Amino acid sequence: DQQVKQNSPSLSVQEGRISILNCDYTNSMFDYFLWYKKYPAEGPTFLISISSIKDKNEDGRFTVFLNKSAKHLSLHIVPSQPGDSAVYFCAASALNYGQNFVFGPGTRLSVLP
Amino acid sequence: DGGITQSPKYLFRKEGQNVTLSCEQNLNHDAMYWYRQDPGQGLRLIYYSQIVNDFQKGDIAEGYSVSREKKESFPLTVTSAQKNPTAFYLCASSPDTFSGNTIYFGEGSWLTVV
């Protein structure tokens, strides 16, 4: 059973518009969440994280929102740029319980010029 | 520069062969990980190590083995018992597994069975 789900395998957005990538989780012990960006044949690179004590974290064009009651988080990219085209992975961890990071299956974002 | 180095980038394995993927980090991280990515799938944990001379099985450890003799090194051996080894393998590290820290990845290694 997947503990971290990204139900949209792909997403296409026009350049300059907002990209919203969604992630759902089932384990209520998860207390730390991360988003990674991955280009083909490269390792994922860290984008942004959020602890369960917050509901929002912002870093430049990237904002992550956490809704604990819904067990849902989302990554907003504004404005979207062609260089943002990549696969985005959501990851969760129950760090206080020593549980390792669990990754979602990823969403492929295509930003069209 | 600090980082995680994986080698080789591309590796071909014949049926029945064991192969070893190298992973070295100079970030002084205690924890290291090996993940596997198959096309269209997320990252699945093979093995992880929280400290030198200790390692634990992840979700898909069968057919793989690891060692952690040095803090900076965490090699992965893909044995002949692994039935579907063709995949993209990612090594990662983090300061430890018990704090709100980020996990950092290497560039990955492609393994193909020929």
XYZ file of C-alpha atoms in Angstrom:
227
model
C 0.000 0.000 0.000
C 1.444 3.341 -1.047
C 1.930 5.631 1.921
C 2.698 8.634 -0.273
C 0.620 9.210 -3.381
C 0.930 11.593 -6.262
C -2.178 10.880 -8.270
C -1.292 12.988 -11.286
C 1.448 11.291 -13.315
C 1.828 14.379 -15.485
C 0.899 18.044 -15.635
C 1.257 20.644 -18.377
C 1.263 24.358 -17.638
C 1.820 27.461 -19.724
C 4.931 29.489 -18.985
C 4.221 32.282 -16.501
C 1.213 30.547 -14.993
C 0.987 28.701 -11.681
C 1.907 25.019 -11.379
C 0.255 23.092 -8.566
C 1.552 19.651 -7.748
C -0.347 17.563 -5.228
C 0.645 14.876 -2.780
C -1.441 12.789 -0.370
C -0.247 10.575 2.435
C -1.829 7.953 4.624
C 0.488 7.639 7.612
C -0.532 10.080 10.334
C 2.906 9.699 11.955
C 4.586 11.563 9.086
C 5.904 14.835 10.459
C 8.332 16.112 7.861
C 7.784 16.526 4.137
C 10.062 17.379 1.237
C 9.783 18.085 -2.459
C 12.460 17.049 -4.923
C 12.974 17.883 -8.564
C 14.538 15.368 -10.914
C 15.830 15.698 -14.455
C 16.309 12.555 -16.580
C 19.395 10.493 -15.720
C 20.265 12.744 -12.772
C 19.798 12.462 -9.035
C 16.890 14.324 -7.424
C 17.669 17.747 -6.031
C 16.048 19.148 -2.935
C 13.547 21.957 -3.470
C 11.703 22.761 -0.296
C 10.563 21.143 2.929
C 7.929 21.637 5.585
C 7.567 20.421 9.125
C 4.195 19.333 10.461
C 4.172 22.248 12.887
C 3.719 24.607 9.939
C 1.093 24.865 7.232
C 3.093 26.877 4.743
C 6.692 27.359 3.714
C 7.867 29.662 0.978
C 11.162 29.910 -0.881
C 11.237 32.219 -3.859
C 8.910 30.903 -6.555
C 8.194 27.748 -4.584
C 5.602 27.426 -1.826
C 4.562 24.259 -0.062
C 1.219 24.025 1.731
C 0.406 21.359 4.278
C -3.119 20.370 5.335
C -2.630 17.860 8.117
C -6.295 17.108 8.656
C -6.637 16.145 4.999
C -3.184 14.496 4.917
C -2.448 16.553 1.843
C 0.342 18.794 0.694
C 0.878 20.765 -2.445
C 3.742 22.525 -4.186
C 3.011 25.792 -5.944
C 5.416 27.198 -8.513
C 4.772 30.787 -9.529
C 5.550 31.858 -12.166
C 6.324 28.606 -13.961
C 9.362 28.594 -16.236
C 10.414 26.137 -18.975
C 13.399 25.133 -16.815
C 10.946 23.854 -14.217
C 10.034 20.991 -16.548
C 11.064 17.884 -14.618
C 9.680 15.113 -12.448
C 8.710 16.232 -8.962
C 8.768 13.824 -6.055
C 7.013 14.293 -2.759
C 8.663 12.595 0.232
C 7.543 12.108 3.817
C 9.179 10.938 6.983
C 8.182 10.184 10.540
C 11.474 11.464 11.867
C 10.413 11.445 15.477
C 9.826 7.734 15.092
C 13.033 7.131 13.168
C 11.216 6.198 10.009
C 13.000 6.684 6.751
C 11.850 8.887 3.938
C 9.049 7.482 1.780
C 8.794 8.815 -1.751
C 5.767 9.233 -3.955
C 5.791 8.019 -7.585
C 6.404 11.507 -8.968
C 4.594 13.948 -11.243
C 6.096 14.991 -14.559
C 5.680 18.741 -15.043
C 5.924 20.224 -18.517
C 6.055 24.003 -18.747
C 5.168 25.086 -22.246
C 6.719 28.256 -23.687
C 33.297 20.517 -3.471
C 31.177 18.518 -1.062
C 28.818 15.961 -2.449
C 27.979 12.397 -3.263
C 29.810 10.573 -6.016
C 28.440 7.472 -7.648
C 30.343 5.307 -10.085
C 30.122 4.036 -12.666
C 27.460 6.123 -14.369
C 26.621 3.245 -16.717
C 27.186 -0.437 -16.070
C 26.287 -3.552 -18.009
C 25.897 -6.886 -16.296
C 25.772 -10.315 -17.782
C 23.358 -12.903 -16.484
C 24.713 -14.569 -13.342
C 27.224 -11.840 -12.568
C 27.545 -9.824 -9.393
C 28.288 -6.135 -9.853
C 29.134 -3.434 -7.341
C 28.059 0.198 -7.495
C 30.235 2.652 -5.656
C 28.981 5.529 -3.513
C 31.259 7.997 -1.733
C 30.279 11.116 0.203
C 32.417 13.850 1.710
C 29.588 15.599 3.518
C 30.422 13.937 6.840
C 26.911 12.498 6.922
C 26.161 9.609 9.243
C 23.291 8.128 7.255
C 23.496 6.707 3.743
C 20.881 5.117 1.516
C 20.433 3.205 -1.713
C 17.302 3.666 -3.801
C 16.147 2.119 -7.017
C 14.019 3.848 -9.640
C 12.187 1.988 -12.373
C 10.533 3.754 -15.308
C 7.352 5.500 -14.247
C 7.847 4.590 -10.611
C 8.998 6.376 -7.526
C 12.096 5.724 -5.495
C 12.181 2.482 -3.559
C 14.554 1.983 -0.645
C 16.959 -0.947 -0.959
C 19.228 -0.556 2.077
C 20.179 2.167 4.501
C 22.877 2.700 7.060
C 22.631 4.977 10.066
C 26.192 4.516 11.224
C 29.427 2.787 10.299
C 29.332 -1.019 10.496
C 25.549 -1.024 10.659
C 22.941 -1.255 7.937
C 19.297 -2.198 7.591
C 17.148 -3.654 4.842
C 14.753 -1.373 3.065
C 11.629 -2.324 1.154
C 13.312 -4.245 -1.676
C 16.565 -5.664 -0.262
C 16.320 -9.120 -1.811
C 19.141 -9.765 -4.273
C 21.268 -6.889 -2.959
C 24.012 -6.551 -0.388
C 25.840 -3.585 1.138
C 28.688 -2.784 3.480
C 29.536 0.271 5.581
C 33.142 -0.104 6.645
C 33.853 3.607 6.354
C 31.645 6.599 7.071
C 32.119 8.025 3.605
C 31.527 4.835 1.620
C 28.416 2.693 1.079
C 28.867 0.307 -1.874
C 25.933 -1.688 -3.232
C 26.374 -5.141 -4.739
C 23.709 -6.357 -7.110
C 23.890 -10.127 -6.936
C 22.802 -12.743 -9.436
C 19.839 -13.408 -7.141
C 18.304 -10.089 -8.169
C 15.967 -11.131 -10.979
C 15.252 -7.733 -12.498
C 18.311 -5.591 -11.856
C 17.936 -3.248 -14.813
C 17.149 0.121 -13.227
C 18.480 3.509 -12.215
C 20.210 3.345 -8.824
C 20.512 6.337 -6.544
C 22.742 6.713 -3.529
C 21.862 9.332 -0.930
C 22.996 10.617 2.422
C 21.700 12.732 5.261
C 23.224 14.043 8.494
C 21.227 11.415 10.344
C 17.815 9.791 10.225
C 16.455 11.392 13.360
C 16.290 15.090 12.607
C 14.475 17.347 10.196
C 17.261 17.258 7.689
C 17.334 16.912 3.982
C 18.450 13.824 2.140
C 20.967 14.499 -0.627
C 21.333 12.388 -3.747
C 24.152 11.399 -6.030
C 23.872 11.569 -9.804
C 22.774 7.966 -10.143
C 24.021 4.838 -11.896
C 22.325 3.031 -14.758
C 22.563 -0.749 -14.585
C 21.540 -2.821 -17.579
C 21.495 -6.585 -17.861
C 22.732 -7.863 -21.213
